[in-house]
mmCIF file of C-alpha atoms in Angstrom:
data_model
loop_
_atom_site.group_PDB
_atom_site.id
_atom_site.type_symbol
_atom_site.label_atom_id
_atom_site.label_comp_id
_atom_site.label_asym_id
_atom_site.label_seq_id
_atom_site.Cartn_x
_atom_site.Cartn_y
_atom_site.Cartn_z
ATOM 1 C CA MET A 1 -155.718 106.960 62.751
ATOM 2 C CA PRO A 2 -152.615 109.127 60.472
ATOM 3 C CA ALA A 3 -153.801 112.023 57.880
ATOM 4 C CA PRO A 4 -152.948 110.721 54.630
ATOM 5 C CA TRP A 5 -150.633 113.109 52.869
ATOM 6 C CA ASP A 6 -152.448 116.104 50.865
ATOM 7 C CA GLY A 7 -149.194 118.906 50.904
ATOM 8 C CA LYS A 8 -151.020 120.509 54.007
ATOM 9 C CA TYR A 9 -150.267 118.185 57.133
ATOM 10 C CA LYS A 10 -149.376 114.464 57.916
ATOM 11 C CA VAL A 11 -148.251 112.951 61.015
ATOM 12 C CA ILE A 12 -145.512 110.937 60.943
ATOM 13 C CA ASP A 13 -143.404 108.345 62.632
ATOM 14 C CA ILE A 14 -139.680 109.719 64.144
ATOM 15 C CA PRO A 15 -136.598 107.880 65.320
ATOM 16 C CA PRO A 16 -136.189 107.764 68.784
ATOM 17 C CA PRO A 17 -134.194 110.266 70.547
ATOM 18 C CA ALA A 18 -130.972 108.791 72.635
ATOM 19 C CA PRO A 19 -131.407 108.672 76.206
ATOM 20 C CA GLU A 20 -129.346 111.567 77.085
ATOM 21 C CA VAL A 21 -131.565 113.367 74.565
ATOM 22 C CA LEU A 22 -134.725 111.818 76.930
ATOM 23 C CA ALA A 23 -132.586 113.124 79.787
ATOM 24 C CA GLU A 24 -132.433 116.768 79.154
ATOM 25 C CA PHE A 25 -136.024 117.178 78.858
ATOM 26 C CA GLU A 26 -135.954 116.531 82.602
ATOM 27 C CA THR A 27 -133.324 119.677 83.019
ATOM 28 C CA LEU A 28 -134.988 122.643 81.415
ATOM 29 C CA PRO A 29 -135.507 125.923 82.939
ATOM 30 C CA TRP A 30 -139.245 127.572 83.438
ATOM 31 C CA ASP A 31 -140.437 129.932 81.100
ATOM 32 C CA GLU A 32 -140.986 132.701 82.399
ATOM 33 C CA PHE A 33 -143.240 134.295 79.810
ATOM 34 C CA THR A 34 -146.348 131.856 79.836
ATOM 35 C CA GLY A 35 -147.704 133.830 82.721
ATOM 36 C CA ALA A 36 -147.466 131.380 85.177
ATOM 37 C CA LYS A 37 -145.316 128.067 85.899
ATOM 38 C CA GLN A 38 -146.552 125.410 83.770
ATOM 39 C CA ARG A 39 -143.596 125.955 80.342
ATOM 40 C CA TYR A 40 -139.822 124.774 80.852
ATOM 41 C CA ARG A 41 -137.874 125.292 77.827
ATOM 42 C CA ARG A 42 -134.741 125.666 75.592
ATOM 43 C CA PHE A 43 -134.709 126.938 72.441
ATOM 44 C CA SER A 44 -131.674 127.451 69.307
ATOM 45 C CA GLN A 45 -131.573 128.268 65.622
ATOM 46 C CA PHE A 46 -130.443 126.283 62.468
ATOM 47 C CA ARG A 47 -129.210 126.342 59.009
ATOM 48 C CA MET A 48 -130.376 123.188 57.210
ATOM 49 C CA THR A 49 -128.907 122.090 54.162
ATOM 50 C CA PHE A 50 -129.460 118.777 52.230
ATOM 51 C CA ASP A 51 -126.599 116.673 52.164
ATOM 52 C CA ALA A 52 -126.377 114.908 49.265
ATOM 53 C CA ASP A 53 -122.940 112.549 49.910
ATOM 54 C CA HIS A 54 -124.681 111.066 53.164
ATOM 55 C CA ASP A 55 -128.545 111.362 51.994
ATOM 56 C CA ARG A 56 -129.970 113.338 54.608
ATOM 57 C CA TRP A 57 -130.708 117.031 56.025
ATOM 58 C CA ALA A 58 -127.508 118.196 57.786
ATOM 59 C CA LEU A 59 -127.757 121.023 60.827
ATOM 60 C CA GLU A 60 -125.698 124.438 60.753
ATOM 61 C CA LEU A 61 -125.817 125.521 64.339
ATOM 62 C CA LEU A 62 -126.815 129.337 63.872
ATOM 63 C CA PRO A 63 -125.164 131.819 66.554
ATOM 64 C CA TYR A 64 -127.699 132.235 69.423
ATOM 65 C CA ARG A 65 -130.062 135.074 69.489
ATOM 66 C CA PRO A 66 -132.814 135.301 72.002
ATOM 67 C CA PHE A 67 -136.580 134.151 70.631
ATOM 68 C CA LEU A 68 -138.952 136.828 68.654
ATOM 69 C CA GLN A 69 -141.651 137.318 67.399
ATOM 70 C CA PRO A 70 -144.137 139.827 66.225
ATOM 71 C CA LYS A 71 -146.865 141.153 68.136
ATOM 72 C CA MET A 72 -149.150 140.375 64.686
ATOM 73 C CA VAL A 73 -148.502 136.621 65.452
ATOM 74 C CA ASN A 74 -148.502 136.411 68.975
ATOM 75 C CA GLY A 75 -150.763 138.496 70.750
ATOM 76 C CA PHE A 76 -149.872 137.614 74.419
ATOM 77 C CA VAL A 77 -145.824 137.721 74.476
ATOM 78 C CA GLY A 78 -145.033 139.470 70.399
ATOM 79 C CA GLY A 79 -142.630 142.063 70.283
ATOM 80 C CA VAL A 80 -140.755 140.715 73.290
ATOM 81 C CA GLN A 81 -137.445 138.758 73.261
ATOM 82 C CA ARG A 82 -137.195 135.847 75.050
ATOM 83 C CA PRO A 83 -133.452 134.942 75.767
ATOM 84 C CA PHE A 84 -134.463 131.123 76.344
ATOM 85 C CA PRO A 85 -131.069 129.067 77.109
ATOM 86 C CA PRO A 86 -129.483 127.049 74.334
ATOM 87 C CA LEU A 87 -130.265 123.595 73.720
ATOM 88 C CA ARG A 88 -127.974 120.878 74.130
ATOM 89 C CA ILE A 89 -128.984 117.816 72.204
ATOM 90 C CA ASP A 90 -128.590 117.398 68.340
ATOM 91 C CA PRO A 91 -131.890 117.240 67.022
ATOM 92 C CA SER A 92 -130.292 116.165 63.693
ATOM 93 C CA PRO A 93 -132.214 112.595 63.165
ATOM 94 C CA GLN A 94 -135.723 113.643 64.300
ATOM 95 C CA LEU A 95 -135.674 117.071 61.942
ATOM 96 C CA ASP A 96 -133.960 114.984 59.410
ATOM 97 C CA ALA A 97 -137.675 113.007 59.134
ATOM 98 C CA GLY A 98 -140.235 115.818 59.212
ATOM 99 C CA ALA A 99 -138.046 117.549 56.174
ATOM 100 C CA THR A 100 -138.184 114.418 54.208
ATOM 101 C CA ALA A 101 -141.863 114.156 55.094
ATOM 102 C CA LEU A 102 -142.673 117.934 54.174
ATOM 103 C CA GLY A 103 -140.637 117.233 50.607
ATOM 104 C CA LEU A 104 -138.704 120.518 50.868
ATOM 105 C CA ASP A 105 -136.775 121.362 48.280
ATOM 106 C CA ARG A 106 -133.293 119.779 48.459
ATOM 107 C CA GLY A 107 -131.254 122.640 46.372
ATOM 108 C CA LYS A 108 -132.697 125.485 48.924
ATOM 109 C CA ALA A 109 -131.176 125.725 52.454
ATOM 110 C CA TRP A 110 -133.886 126.174 55.094
ATOM 111 C CA GLN A 111 -133.848 127.606 58.608
ATOM 112 C CA LEU A 112 -135.134 126.214 62.055
ATOM 113 C CA ASN A 113 -136.294 127.603 65.240
ATOM 114 C CA VAL A 114 -136.401 124.274 67.266
ATOM 115 C CA HIS A 115 -137.678 124.527 71.327
ATOM 116 C CA GLN A 116 -137.212 122.064 73.365
ATOM 117 C CA CYS A 117 -140.532 122.353 75.744
ATOM 118 C CA ARG A 118 -141.768 120.385 78.494
ATOM 119 C CA VAL A 119 -145.148 121.186 80.115
ATOM 120 C CA ILE A 120 -146.319 120.542 83.619
ATOM 121 C CA SER A 121 -149.898 119.963 85.602
ATOM 122 C CA THR A 122 -150.016 119.304 89.232
ATOM 123 C CA PRO A 123 -153.044 120.180 92.141
ATOM 124 C CA GLU A 124 -151.632 123.292 91.995
ATOM 125 C CA ILE A 125 -150.150 123.906 88.195
ATOM 126 C CA GLN A 126 -152.635 124.738 85.082
ATOM 127 C CA GLY A 127 -151.169 122.642 81.918
ATOM 128 C CA ILE A 128 -152.452 125.303 79.717
ATOM 129 C CA SER A 129 -150.468 123.631 76.724
ATOM 130 C CA VAL A 130 -150.442 127.084 74.510
ATOM 131 C CA PRO A 131 -151.151 130.337 76.185
ATOM 132 C CA GLU A 132 -151.987 132.519 73.356
ATOM 133 C CA GLY A 133 -154.405 129.551 72.830
ATOM 134 C CA PRO A 134 -155.264 128.872 68.632
ATOM 135 C CA HIS A 135 -153.090 130.617 66.132
ATOM 136 C CA ARG A 136 -150.907 130.797 63.727
ATOM 137 C CA ASP A 137 -146.753 131.721 63.807
ATOM 138 C CA GLY A 138 -145.726 133.362 60.549
ATOM 139 C CA HIS A 139 -143.668 130.461 59.236
ATOM 140 C CA GLU A 140 -143.478 128.729 56.138
ATOM 141 C CA TYR A 141 -143.581 124.818 58.233
ATOM 142 C CA GLY A 142 -144.034 123.249 61.665
ATOM 143 C CA MET A 143 -143.452 120.789 63.188
ATOM 144 C CA LEU A 144 -144.523 119.465 66.936
ATOM 145 C CA ALA A 145 -142.919 116.413 67.998
ATOM 146 C CA VAL A 146 -143.122 114.101 71.289
ATOM 147 C CA PHE A 147 -141.468 112.238 72.943
ATOM 148 C CA GLY A 148 -142.593 111.823 76.442
ATOM 149 C CA ARG A 149 -146.816 111.625 77.975
ATOM 150 C CA HIS A 150 -146.522 110.645 81.505
ATOM 151 C CA ASN A 151 -149.289 110.681 83.825
ATOM 152 C CA ILE A 152 -151.725 112.769 81.948
ATOM 153 C CA THR A 153 -154.917 113.336 79.556
ATOM 154 C CA GLY A 154 -155.156 116.192 77.080
ATOM 155 C CA GLY A 155 -152.285 117.334 74.568
ATOM 156 C CA THR A 156 -154.201 117.189 71.778
ATOM 157 C CA ASN A 157 -153.105 118.599 68.666
ATOM 158 C CA GLN A 158 -155.597 120.856 66.702
ATOM 159 C CA LEU A 159 -155.928 122.310 62.863
ATOM 160 C CA MET A 160 -158.123 124.354 61.673
ATOM 161 C CA PRO A 161 -158.771 127.415 59.099
ATOM 162 C CA SER A 162 -156.737 130.743 58.875
ATOM 163 C CA GLY A 163 -158.991 133.040 61.324
ATOM 164 C CA GLY A 164 -160.098 130.278 63.632
ATOM 165 C CA GLY A 165 -163.532 127.848 64.036
ATOM 166 C CA GLU A 166 -164.110 124.124 64.377
ATOM 167 C CA PRO A 167 -161.009 121.926 64.308
ATOM 168 C CA PHE A 168 -161.238 119.618 60.825
ATOM 169 C CA PHE A 169 -158.037 117.441 62.130
ATOM 170 C CA GLU A 170 -157.345 116.550 65.881
ATOM 171 C CA VAL A 171 -154.652 113.740 66.984
ATOM 172 C CA THR A 172 -152.964 112.848 70.237
ATOM 173 C CA LEU A 173 -149.195 112.655 69.606
ATOM 174 C CA GLN A 174 -147.892 109.525 70.969
ATOM 175 C CA PRO A 175 -144.301 109.477 72.024
ATOM 176 C CA ASN A 176 -141.879 109.264 68.734
ATOM 177 C CA GLN A 177 -144.866 110.636 66.855
ATOM 178 C CA ALA A 178 -144.643 114.175 64.595
ATOM 179 C CA LEU A 179 -147.297 116.087 62.804
ATOM 180 C CA VAL A 180 -145.945 118.425 60.354
ATOM 181 C CA TYR A 181 -147.895 121.300 58.575
ATOM 182 C CA ASP A 182 -148.110 123.997 56.315
ATOM 183 C CA ASP A 183 -148.846 126.981 58.727
ATOM 184 C CA SER A 184 -149.440 129.246 55.978
ATOM 185 C CA ALA A 185 -152.458 127.320 54.942
ATOM 186 C CA MET A 186 -153.919 126.882 59.081
ATOM 187 C CA TRP A 187 -154.432 127.755 62.287
ATOM 188 C CA HIS A 188 -153.308 125.230 65.034
ATOM 189 C CA ASN A 189 -153.737 124.995 68.765
ATOM 190 C CA ALA A 190 -153.401 121.639 70.923
ATOM 191 C CA THR A 191 -155.568 121.048 74.170
ATOM 192 C CA ASP A 192 -154.497 121.390 77.550
ATOM 193 C CA ILE A 193 -152.943 118.328 79.952
ATOM 194 C CA ALA A 194 -154.754 117.293 83.337
ATOM 195 C CA ALA A 195 -152.686 115.069 85.370
ATOM 196 C CA LEU A 196 -154.445 111.181 86.483
ATOM 197 C CA ASP A 197 -153.811 111.710 90.176
ATOM 198 C CA ASP A 198 -152.064 114.046 92.839
ATOM 199 C CA THR A 199 -148.768 113.219 91.860
ATOM 200 C CA GLY A 200 -148.627 115.301 88.263
ATOM 201 C CA GLY A 201 -148.363 114.781 84.733
ATOM 202 C CA HIS A 202 -146.205 116.150 81.885
ATOM 203 C CA ARG A 203 -146.215 116.042 78.431
ATOM 204 C CA ASP A 204 -142.430 116.254 76.979
ATOM 205 C CA LEU A 205 -141.872 117.838 73.013
ATOM 206 C CA TRP A 206 -140.245 119.715 70.483
ATOM 207 C CA ILE A 207 -142.351 122.701 68.509
ATOM 208 C CA ILE A 208 -140.181 123.772 65.161
ATOM 209 C CA ALA A 209 -140.189 125.982 63.228
ATOM 210 C CA ILE A 210 -139.030 126.344 58.989
ATOM 211 C CA ASN A 211 -138.853 128.810 56.633
ATOM 212 C CA SER A 212 -136.266 129.063 53.500
ATOM 213 C CA TRP A 213 -133.557 130.168 54.296
ATOM 214 C CA GLU A 214 -134.296 133.418 51.962
ATOM 215 C CA ASN A 215 -137.467 134.171 54.674
ATOM 216 C CA ARG A 216 -135.742 133.089 57.528
ATOM 217 C CA LYS A 217 -136.986 134.543 60.542
ATOM 218 C CA TYR A 218 -133.089 135.288 62.820
ATOM 219 C CA GLY A 219 -131.053 137.818 62.294
ATOM 220 C CA GLU A 220 -130.735 141.879 62.825
ATOM 221 C CA GLU A 221 -132.833 142.495 59.568
ATOM 222 C CA PHE A 222 -135.304 140.104 60.646
ATOM 223 C CA GLU A 223 -135.646 141.746 64.281
ATOM 224 C CA ARG A 224 -135.615 144.734 63.203
ATOM 225 C CA ALA A 225 -138.178 144.257 61.201
ATOM 226 C CA ALA A 226 -140.500 142.578 63.890
ATOM 227 C CA MET A 227 -139.963 145.087 66.421
ATOM 228 C CA ALA A 228 -140.309 148.149 63.823
ATOM 229 C CA GLY A 229 -143.619 149.885 65.478
ATOM 230 C CA ASP A 230 -144.615 147.309 67.920
ATOM 231 C CA GLY A 231 -142.373 148.377 71.460
ATOM 232 C CA ALA A 232 -140.314 145.607 71.105
ATOM 233 C CA SER A 233 -138.624 144.655 74.883
ATOM 234 C CA THR A 234 -136.721 142.355 76.675
ATOM 235 C CA VAL A 235 -138.884 141.756 79.736
ATOM 236 C CA PRO A 236 -137.321 140.982 83.290
ATOM 237 C CA ALA A 237 -137.715 138.053 85.626
ATOM 238 C CA GLY A 238 -141.075 137.336 86.323
ATOM 239 C CA MET A 239 -142.804 139.624 84.353
ATOM 240 C CA GLY A 240 -143.685 137.299 81.065
#
């Protein structure tokens, strides 16, 4: 059952995407940085403000920069610049729903990282959802939105106390559902997926990180801070 909103996490319904948005999951390029073959991904960053005239949150696409996390929040590939190809979709309706559910301050600007992903499972490929395991991403808020589950079990999202431990909340999101949560207050994880038969299966999702503009994870200043002392580099194809 959806969790009651307590200022920490909530499961919400989100608008179904247009057919052309769903079709983009079929075109996602392979994510070479997972250490395996199970994930495909695109990535873009946005500035989000509230449009009072239209009573909705509005997105401004930011100039492209590679994805980067400090090692302190990602021991798997932190400190590595990951130049994922950019999104070719407009995620505005679904992100408006997430921002509204979180009750974000409409008087502030926000910065968003948006990942469009497909995780696959086949007899040859293990459907590892989260290579780094339970973690927090160092953001203010997070949103995990699911748009497709084909021929799989697993893919259950988990929330747990900061530092790890047994999950205090678990949910297997169905298409057009999302989990929004306070990333500063907890860790999160997702169980691996497994195909129901030898034909394989997949899970289609967006992973969204949300920060106030003054705390943005974007631009040269952030990248210098993230790389300081971390030995950051760009990993050649196939080496992640």
